XYZ file of C-alpha atoms in Angstrom:
606
model
C -5.226 16.554 22.599
C -7.845 18.074 20.275
C -7.528 17.106 16.662
C -5.839 19.709 14.420
C -8.477 22.011 12.798
C -7.573 21.151 9.141
C -7.538 17.424 9.897
C -10.866 17.689 11.676
C -12.340 19.702 8.810
C -11.258 17.082 6.216
C -12.606 14.282 8.393
C -16.003 16.040 8.756
C -16.070 16.677 5.010
C -15.572 12.945 4.388
C -18.291 12.052 6.935
C -20.794 14.355 5.210
C -19.904 13.162 1.747
C -20.113 9.553 2.818
C -23.276 9.763 4.920
C -25.590 7.814 2.664
C -23.150 5.160 1.448
C -21.656 4.636 4.905
C -25.133 4.322 6.449
C -26.044 1.654 3.879
C -22.884 -0.224 4.570
C -23.287 -0.184 8.317
C -26.875 -1.305 7.991
C -25.783 -4.216 5.766
C -23.080 -5.470 8.088
C -25.268 -4.906 11.106
C -27.984 -7.154 9.670
C -25.329 -9.789 8.880
C -24.026 -9.618 12.419
C -27.423 -9.843 13.953
C -27.975 -13.256 12.336
C -25.411 -14.695 14.771
C -22.918 -17.451 13.992
C -22.947 -18.266 10.304
C -22.792 -21.983 10.837
C -26.313 -22.009 12.411
C -27.726 -21.435 8.935
C -25.897 -24.350 7.268
C -27.656 -27.604 6.679
C -26.260 -30.762 8.185
C -24.827 -31.762 4.829
C -23.260 -28.285 4.435
C -21.711 -28.488 7.866
C -20.467 -32.043 7.440
C -18.616 -30.990 4.309
C -17.141 -28.002 6.212
C -15.495 -30.110 8.934
C -15.011 -33.417 7.116
C -11.216 -33.127 7.195
C -11.072 -32.000 10.851
C -10.064 -34.172 13.772
C -12.743 -35.571 16.056
C -12.594 -32.881 18.695
C -12.836 -30.124 16.112
C -15.786 -31.856 14.483
C -17.519 -32.005 17.841
C -16.756 -28.342 18.510
C -17.990 -27.164 15.151
C -21.229 -29.131 15.423
C -22.751 -26.370 17.531
C -22.623 -22.580 17.760
C -20.742 -22.223 20.988
C -17.081 -22.678 19.960
C -15.702 -20.010 17.576
C -14.114 -21.043 14.335
C -11.330 -18.779 13.025
C -10.900 -18.523 9.276
C -7.325 -18.186 7.965
C -6.866 -16.356 4.673
C -3.267 -16.932 3.613
C -1.195 -15.479 0.824
C 1.671 -17.982 1.337
C 3.992 -18.898 -1.437
C 7.675 -19.647 -1.149
C 8.795 -17.691 -4.156
C 7.883 -14.405 -2.546
C 10.375 -13.734 0.256
C 7.988 -11.677 2.358
C 5.361 -14.412 2.288
C 7.573 -17.457 2.711
C 7.412 -17.283 6.553
C 3.589 -17.867 6.323
C 4.211 -21.521 5.558
C 4.217 -22.339 9.259
C 1.542 -19.904 10.444
C -1.602 -22.071 9.965
C -0.236 -24.717 12.322
C 0.793 -22.064 14.751
C -2.647 -20.411 14.574
C -4.443 -23.758 14.955
C -2.466 -24.558 18.028
C -3.094 -21.121 19.584
C -6.844 -21.475 18.861
C -6.940 -24.963 20.461
C -5.207 -23.527 23.587
C -8.296 -21.302 24.184
C -10.872 -23.898 23.211
C -11.491 -22.743 19.692
C -10.903 -24.038 16.164
C -9.051 -22.587 13.189
C -9.302 -23.593 9.595
C -7.530 -22.306 6.447
C -10.525 -20.707 4.704
C -8.613 -20.070 1.493
C -5.451 -18.996 -0.219
C -5.009 -15.971 -2.382
C -2.360 -15.235 -5.005
C 0.655 -13.143 -3.982
C 2.481 -11.381 -6.768
C 6.003 -10.086 -6.249
C 6.481 -6.766 -7.950
C 10.168 -7.224 -7.527
C 10.128 -10.302 -9.793
C 7.768 -8.757 -12.415
C 9.265 -5.246 -12.363
C 9.806 -4.251 -15.988
C 8.373 -7.492 -17.245
C 5.057 -8.334 -19.001
C 3.688 -9.817 -15.778
C 3.724 -6.338 -14.164
C 0.621 -5.583 -16.239
C -1.312 -7.926 -13.965
C -0.035 -6.440 -10.763
C -2.645 -3.779 -9.969
C -5.472 -6.064 -11.014
C -4.161 -8.738 -8.764
C -5.373 -6.609 -5.801
C -8.991 -7.068 -6.953
C -8.412 -10.788 -7.684
C -7.030 -11.201 -4.156
C -10.175 -9.491 -2.696
C -12.391 -11.817 -4.673
C -10.335 -14.903 -3.769
C -10.553 -14.075 -0.070
C -14.297 -13.565 -0.458
C -14.619 -17.006 -1.938
C -12.822 -18.497 1.044
C -15.093 -16.669 3.531
C -18.236 -17.310 1.594
C -18.550 -20.777 3.081
C -19.909 -19.100 6.209
C -18.028 -21.451 8.507
C -16.226 -18.672 10.406
C -16.797 -16.322 13.292
C -13.709 -14.189 12.683
C -10.737 -14.159 10.342
C -7.032 -13.590 10.367
C -5.443 -12.264 7.197
C -1.875 -13.275 6.365
C -0.424 -10.800 3.875
C 2.412 -8.329 3.441
C 3.146 -7.088 0.012
C 2.055 -4.431 -2.411
C -1.365 -5.507 -3.722
C -1.947 -8.303 -1.212
C -2.788 -6.265 1.895
C -5.042 -3.798 0.077
C -6.862 -6.701 -1.546
C -7.227 -8.466 1.762
C -8.496 -5.241 3.378
C -11.126 -4.887 0.690
C -12.238 -8.460 1.371
C -12.253 -7.970 5.124
C -14.486 -4.930 4.742
C -16.756 -6.737 2.253
C -17.245 -9.179 5.179
C -17.233 -6.283 7.632
C -19.600 -8.051 9.981
C -16.714 -10.315 10.926
C -13.827 -9.382 13.129
C -10.501 -9.276 11.224
C -6.912 -9.218 12.520
C -4.096 -8.740 10.037
C -0.963 -10.751 10.818
C 2.371 -9.569 9.322
C 5.485 -11.611 8.899
C 8.068 -8.836 9.214
C 10.998 -7.513 7.304
C 14.139 -9.423 6.387
C 17.277 -8.398 8.270
C 19.394 -5.618 6.826
C 21.644 -6.520 3.860
C 23.540 -4.298 1.566
C 22.360 -0.629 1.905
C 19.622 0.543 -0.363
C 21.890 3.393 -1.346
C 24.660 1.098 -2.474
C 22.159 -1.054 -4.377
C 20.867 1.981 -6.227
C 24.392 2.996 -7.206
C 25.137 -0.397 -8.755
C 21.913 -0.219 -10.657
C 22.855 3.153 -12.070
C 26.373 1.908 -12.968
C 24.777 -1.009 -14.795
C 22.506 1.307 -16.691
C 25.604 3.324 -17.762
C 27.319 0.128 -18.912
C 30.095 0.476 -16.330
C 29.446 -2.817 -14.623
C 28.120 -6.121 -15.952
C 25.183 -8.390 -15.095
C 27.255 -10.401 -12.685
C 28.002 -7.407 -10.491
C 24.363 -6.343 -10.647
C 23.069 -9.761 -9.658
C 25.574 -9.936 -6.763
C 24.435 -6.544 -5.503
C 20.736 -7.428 -5.800
C 21.247 -10.776 -4.061
C 22.883 -9.060 -1.134
C 19.983 -6.656 -0.830
C 17.247 -9.325 -1.100
C 18.817 -12.134 0.782
C 16.423 -13.937 3.124
C 12.779 -14.576 4.055
C 10.983 -11.322 4.990
C 9.801 -8.114 3.428
C 12.150 -6.014 1.389
C 13.674 -3.426 3.778
C 13.080 -0.225 1.817
C 9.942 1.805 2.585
C 7.885 0.977 -0.467
C 4.288 -0.231 -0.735
C 4.766 -3.445 1.304
C 6.076 -1.685 4.395
C 3.648 1.214 3.893
C 0.960 -1.538 4.082
C 2.200 -2.563 7.502
C 2.240 0.997 8.757
C -1.393 1.410 7.540
C -2.679 -1.738 9.174
C -1.180 -0.787 12.519
C -2.134 2.937 12.500
C -5.704 2.023 11.428
C -5.972 -0.534 14.242
C -5.986 -3.868 12.363
C -2.580 -5.066 13.692
C -1.727 -5.825 17.223
C 0.425 -2.946 18.677
C 4.067 -3.256 17.720
C 3.494 -6.128 15.310
C 4.537 -4.549 11.975
C 8.318 -4.625 11.807
C 9.441 -7.590 13.925
C 11.688 -9.863 11.925
C 10.452 -13.293 10.833
C 11.659 -16.510 12.501
C 12.077 -14.893 15.931
C 10.307 -15.851 19.175
C 8.653 -12.487 19.369
C 7.292 -12.856 15.841
C 5.666 -16.216 16.768
C 4.356 -14.813 20.039
C 2.686 -11.950 18.228
C 1.036 -14.419 15.787
C -0.315 -16.459 18.689
C -1.580 -13.278 20.348
C -3.314 -12.154 17.175
C -5.087 -15.515 17.047
C -6.365 -15.212 20.538
C -7.411 -11.605 20.043
C -9.356 -12.443 16.828
C -11.332 -15.076 18.748
C -11.890 -12.750 21.704
C -13.519 -10.049 19.509
C -15.774 -12.464 17.659
C -19.544 -12.488 18.367
C -18.855 -15.547 20.519
C -16.329 -13.670 22.656
C -16.896 -10.839 25.071
C -15.747 -7.869 22.966
C -17.434 -8.170 19.562
C -15.579 -5.781 17.245
C -16.294 -6.280 13.569
C -13.878 -4.956 10.995
C -16.461 -2.706 9.404
C -16.712 -0.711 12.627
C -12.956 -0.344 13.081
C -12.449 1.139 9.605
C -14.500 4.308 9.738
C -13.805 7.841 8.481
C -11.430 8.629 11.326
C -9.439 5.433 10.802
C -9.075 6.226 7.075
C -7.880 9.757 7.835
C -5.378 8.274 10.344
C -4.093 6.061 7.572
C -3.578 9.000 5.223
C -1.911 11.020 7.991
C 0.491 8.074 8.605
C 1.214 7.817 4.929
C 2.219 11.507 4.770
C 4.205 11.456 7.985
C 6.297 8.568 6.799
C 6.672 9.515 3.108
C 4.886 6.306 2.171
C 4.052 4.760 -1.135
C 2.195 6.581 -3.900
C 0.271 3.442 -4.648
C -1.847 4.084 -1.596
C -3.394 7.119 -3.192
C -5.298 4.449 -5.055
C -5.444 1.640 -2.556
C -6.828 3.762 0.278
C -9.539 5.174 -1.972
C -10.529 1.633 -2.926
C -10.379 0.326 0.645
C -12.475 3.272 1.928
C -15.073 2.795 -0.833
C -15.666 -0.835 0.251
C -16.659 0.495 3.699
C -18.960 3.163 2.216
C -16.438 5.993 2.723
C -15.725 8.437 -0.078
C -12.158 9.488 0.087
C -10.788 11.761 -2.641
C -7.365 12.925 -3.855
C -8.336 16.422 -2.681
C -8.711 15.054 0.830
C -5.320 13.374 0.609
C -3.711 16.563 -0.764
C -5.207 18.844 1.886
C -3.960 16.480 4.664
C -0.478 16.543 3.044
C -0.405 20.366 3.452
C -0.602 20.115 7.278
C 1.034 16.830 8.242
C 4.812 16.991 8.922
C 7.292 14.438 7.610
C 8.817 12.561 10.612
C 10.554 9.564 8.910
C 13.522 9.271 6.600
C 13.564 5.716 5.291
C 14.796 4.757 1.885
C 13.975 6.050 -0.728
C 13.335 9.126 1.499
C 16.602 8.630 3.322
C 19.492 6.183 3.756
C 17.956 4.012 6.547
C 15.800 0.901 6.113
C 12.777 -0.193 8.076
C 14.908 -2.154 10.590
C 16.648 1.151 11.425
C 13.240 2.851 11.683
C 12.061 0.180 14.082
C 15.205 0.421 16.174
C 14.749 4.200 16.418
C 11.305 3.788 17.951
C 9.212 2.697 15.051
C 5.463 3.153 14.706
C 4.994 3.512 18.510
C 7.123 6.614 18.592
C 5.552 7.982 15.383
C 1.996 7.435 16.645
C 2.770 9.014 20.038
C 4.256 12.123 18.355
C 1.296 12.540 16.033
C -1.263 11.943 18.757
C 0.494 14.440 21.059
C -0.338 17.429 18.832
C -3.664 16.295 17.423
C -2.570 14.924 14.017
C -4.315 11.604 14.593
C -7.788 10.706 15.799
C -7.313 8.977 19.155
C -11.011 7.970 19.637
C -11.085 4.936 17.263
C -11.694 1.281 17.703
C -8.852 -1.229 17.333
C -8.430 -4.953 17.379
C -6.352 -4.401 20.564
C -9.467 -3.207 22.317
C -7.991 0.203 23.174
C -8.124 3.530 21.428
C -5.046 4.580 19.387
C -3.100 5.515 22.501
C -2.708 1.795 23.077
C -0.388 1.760 20.035
C 2.312 3.920 21.534
C 4.033 0.889 23.007
C 6.755 -1.512 22.046
C 6.106 -5.273 22.130
C 8.650 -7.388 24.008
C 8.967 -10.809 25.585
C 9.355 -11.401 29.322
C 11.416 -14.200 30.849
C 8.588 -16.649 30.408
C 8.168 -15.838 26.665
C 4.907 -13.830 27.181
C 4.317 -10.546 25.344
C 4.643 -7.472 27.422
C 4.275 -3.905 26.218
C 6.223 -0.911 27.395
C 5.856 2.721 26.521
C 8.234 3.730 23.745
C 11.232 5.779 24.904
C 10.628 9.561 25.082
C 13.568 10.263 22.707
C 14.058 8.857 19.251
C 16.900 6.375 18.984
C 18.089 8.148 15.825
C 16.681 11.495 14.920
C 18.121 11.257 11.419
C 15.722 8.423 10.780
C 12.716 9.177 13.035
C 12.238 12.755 14.187
C 10.112 14.248 16.934
C 7.555 16.904 15.845
C 9.860 19.641 17.069
C 12.456 18.519 14.557
C 10.296 17.450 11.594
C 12.190 16.899 8.372
C 9.657 19.122 6.529
C 6.416 20.767 7.597
C 4.287 19.018 4.994
C 3.722 15.428 3.999
C 5.561 13.257 1.541
C 2.837 13.149 -1.178
C 1.296 15.936 -3.205
C -1.528 16.074 -5.773
C -1.069 17.949 -8.996
C -3.777 19.397 -11.281
C -3.644 21.228 -14.548
C -4.686 21.359 -18.201
C -3.968 17.697 -18.946
C -5.398 16.094 -15.815
C -4.619 15.210 -12.197
C -1.589 13.367 -10.949
C 0.281 12.307 -7.803
C 3.910 13.152 -6.945
C 6.093 11.921 -4.128
C 8.306 14.747 -2.953
C 9.772 13.376 0.236
C 12.818 12.001 -1.577
C 13.095 14.798 -4.141
C 15.501 17.691 -3.507
C 13.750 20.993 -2.877
C 15.380 22.607 -5.875
C 13.618 20.024 -8.065
C 10.111 20.622 -6.692
C 9.509 22.941 -9.616
C 10.570 21.667 -13.092
C 10.024 23.143 -16.565
C 11.373 21.039 -19.415
C 10.575 20.120 -22.957
C 8.446 16.967 -23.506
C 9.742 13.824 -25.111
C 6.837 11.472 -25.686
C 7.010 7.674 -25.469
C 4.372 4.970 -25.632
C 6.354 2.329 -23.790
C 9.171 1.938 -21.321
C 11.222 0.186 -23.936
C 11.012 3.122 -26.307
C 12.437 5.358 -23.618
C 15.242 2.953 -22.853
C 16.095 2.581 -26.501
C 16.331 6.366 -26.813
C 18.495 6.526 -23.722
C 20.839 3.724 -24.896
C 21.089 5.438 -28.341
C 22.236 8.605 -26.537
C 19.243 10.533 -27.929
C 18.275 12.058 -24.644
C 20.370 15.150 -24.100
C 19.610 18.207 -22.041
C 16.459 18.891 -20.021
C 13.621 16.445 -20.492
C 10.055 15.845 -19.309
C 9.643 12.209 -20.271
C 5.977 11.632 -21.057
C 5.320 7.859 -20.964
C 1.658 7.435 -21.764
C -0.798 4.597 -22.582
C 0.340 2.950 -19.374
C -2.948 3.422 -17.456
C -5.307 0.812 -16.080
C -7.534 0.635 -19.203
C -4.533 0.574 -21.544
C -2.516 -2.182 -19.895
C -3.278 -2.557 -16.231
C -1.164 0.390 -15.010
C 2.227 -1.243 -14.593
C 4.957 0.294 -12.446
C 7.718 1.925 -14.539
C 10.439 1.532 -11.966
C 12.965 0.269 -14.459
C 13.150 3.804 -15.865
C 14.485 5.098 -12.550
C 18.255 4.430 -13.039
C 18.254 6.130 -16.526
C 16.262 9.128 -15.334
C 18.649 9.384 -12.343
C 21.645 9.377 -14.726
C 20.181 12.228 -16.794
C 19.439 14.175 -13.605
C 22.962 13.604 -12.218
C 24.368 15.080 -15.419
C 22.852 18.399 -14.309
C 19.731 18.370 -16.458
C 16.246 19.193 -15.375
C 14.442 15.870 -15.501
C 10.853 14.793 -14.815
C 8.585 11.873 -15.588
C 4.928 12.247 -16.457
C 2.885 9.070 -16.893
C -0.576 7.594 -16.568
C 1.158 4.525 -15.221
C 2.545 3.916 -11.761
C 6.007 4.108 -10.172
C 7.361 1.770 -7.542
C 6.936 2.733 -3.922
C 10.726 2.527 -3.902
C 11.106 5.279 -6.430
C 12.732 8.440 -5.165
C 14.880 11.335 -6.352
C 13.471 12.106 -9.805
C 10.273 14.232 -9.863
C 7.495 12.042 -11.217
C 3.926 13.071 -11.901
C 2.270 9.700 -11.973
C -1.286 8.207 -12.079
C -2.207 10.967 -14.591
C -6.012 10.799 -14.971
C -7.910 10.721 -17.276
C -5.520 8.299 -18.878
C -4.449 8.432 -22.507
C -6.392 5.299 -23.472
C -9.575 6.829 -22.024
C -9.406 10.078 -23.957
C -7.206 11.952 -21.515
C -5.514 15.165 -22.712
C -2.104 13.612 -21.975
C -2.648 12.028 -25.363
C -2.387 15.532 -26.946
C 1.159 16.315 -25.758
C 3.783 16.490 -28.469
C 7.578 16.370 -28.458
C 8.943 19.754 -27.546
C 5.929 21.040 -25.600
C 7.110 22.687 -22.418
C 5.869 20.958 -19.319
C 5.673 22.528 -15.883
C 5.518 20.491 -12.689
C 5.178 22.609 -9.571
C 4.966 20.459 -6.456
C 4.788 23.600 -4.299
C 1.632 24.990 -5.807
C 0.256 21.644 -7.065
C 0.457 22.650 -10.739
C 0.677 20.301 -13.760
C 0.644 22.155 -17.030
C 1.577 21.812 -20.650
C 2.609 25.367 -21.644
C 0.711 25.534 -24.934
C -1.959 28.041 -26.005
C -5.311 26.682 -24.740
C -6.994 26.954 -28.132
C -4.184 25.150 -29.919
C -3.984 22.437 -27.300
C -7.728 21.864 -27.225
C -7.820 21.606 -31.021
C -5.166 18.935 -31.173
C -6.355 15.359 -31.932
C -5.790 12.662 -29.436
C -2.865 10.374 -30.190
C -3.485 6.695 -30.416
C -1.360 3.642 -29.636
C -1.383 0.036 -30.848
C -1.796 -1.912 -27.570
C -2.522 -5.303 -29.168
C 0.702 -6.879 -27.924
C -0.373 -6.060 -24.349
C -3.649 -8.030 -24.632
C -2.106 -11.546 -24.659
C 0.659 -13.543 -22.982
C 1.434 -14.258 -19.332
C -2.276 -14.377 -18.750
C -3.139 -10.916 -19.989
C -5.918 -12.263 -22.196
C -7.769 -13.399 -19.085
C -7.920 -9.822 -17.787
C -9.687 -8.204 -20.707
C -12.816 -7.728 -18.599
C -10.700 -5.893 -15.954
C -9.209 -3.505 -18.537
C -12.647 -2.847 -19.920
C -14.327 -2.128 -16.610
C -11.604 -0.658 -14.348
C -12.288 2.747 -12.851
C -9.949 5.783 -12.912
C -6.904 6.098 -10.807
C -8.486 8.774 -8.545
C -11.401 6.471 -7.968
C -9.112 3.669 -6.758
C -8.598 1.935 -10.122
C -10.802 -0.992 -9.072
C -13.437 -3.030 -10.902
C -16.036 -3.349 -8.167
C -18.214 -0.357 -9.038
C -18.828 0.613 -5.364
């Protein structure tokens, strides 16, 4: 199937815009690959240090340049449920490597922050910056030059984007991403949200809230809503860095372990010492990035990826813009309804056909580029299959059924939930922003309401608890951007905003901060750039100004006379209390040097 015209046009535009930077990147990784196995350039003393802790057979194997050595970059910790399963993966990977005559070593560990734990807390101000720390930490691990390929163990919000940036920085090496899978289904996400709202209204106590939350987040594995973590898994699979069917298999199952072993063997097979050399920097090209954006729109994925994908692409010399993302949203249909875009969770999505069904549908009508490289060794059509185990415990792949197992969760193209994607870009007289509309009722796609300005989440919550917020409201929560305080998610505002909306008011949020990938029904213009702390016009908005958000036309306006608005001074905020505590003092250099949201909000300057 020929690619859709608009998708082809956007892809070609990205290729042209990226020509010089992409060429430089490919030249750099090509030269690194041409030098052959990295260990050949280490001195005997270097090499002896590198395998000092290995067993005798591994030492002998690593003494030469014939046996491949697989680097393991792990984000294991046992506080983060999604990453707890990784505790056993290094042993499993070493065993699988030994079975094919290779070696595997843990190259390094990276931090893994749980946004669920830090949501609404001071530590959330480190969350976005942790992505770049993760990229640098992985780079430190791989910088020893002991490795011929790498596997990356990561799931959650900033971890996978950080690992992807690192993998592309070392783009001359093959890279396979290895997921751990979602926890099994607990209390429904809908019921969880209802209890949160009742708590915000004071109708239930903390005991009831904790009981509900504990039933939702109850075991090892990824949270089951379709937020950033599960959007990460979709992206890694649709961009060809997972093995087919790997994303949403529950942890602790025979199939999960078999997929991890298979990923190990495949990473070794595509190293320069194998027969199918496929470096990561060649897999992630302009077409793969566009496929990722298409997948994000078709599933109603996380708004965070409007920054993460830009940063990932930039590492590979690819210049992706919000305009590209917005234009793709106009033509890509929404095919999935997973909470917060629906009532189902990712386990229901997987049972209905999962990514294999989604990819097949999108390929069938030219919404995805088929002609891409993948770690599986096929083009993208090789990802329209389900992974299963045969009687001997070996992985077999079968074509996904022709019909969705549940069309209320996963629809065919002929019954798409809406003709456009789940994310839209907004522009207007106080900047650019992102809005997620896949979970917002159509009658709320256009909102006009008076502004009420806040400089912190707590100020908003105080006003709500004091019953000051009555009638229609456009809550402007500013000085939340990356330079101000690291761009925290403002998800704890969601229950209160939902209550105001449920009372029949027109409600919207406007912020230069972020919202959780789990946020849903309230229209939210987020990632406003330029941010208030960097001289953005959002700092000129006053209480009572009428704000218009039009997600249909992509309009974001303060309805004030241009001359008056332009003449207003920029408001200021005392951010001193956000510079210290929970490690924030260590991130001053990040706040000073971070780029804008539409440039990926990273510190690397690429």
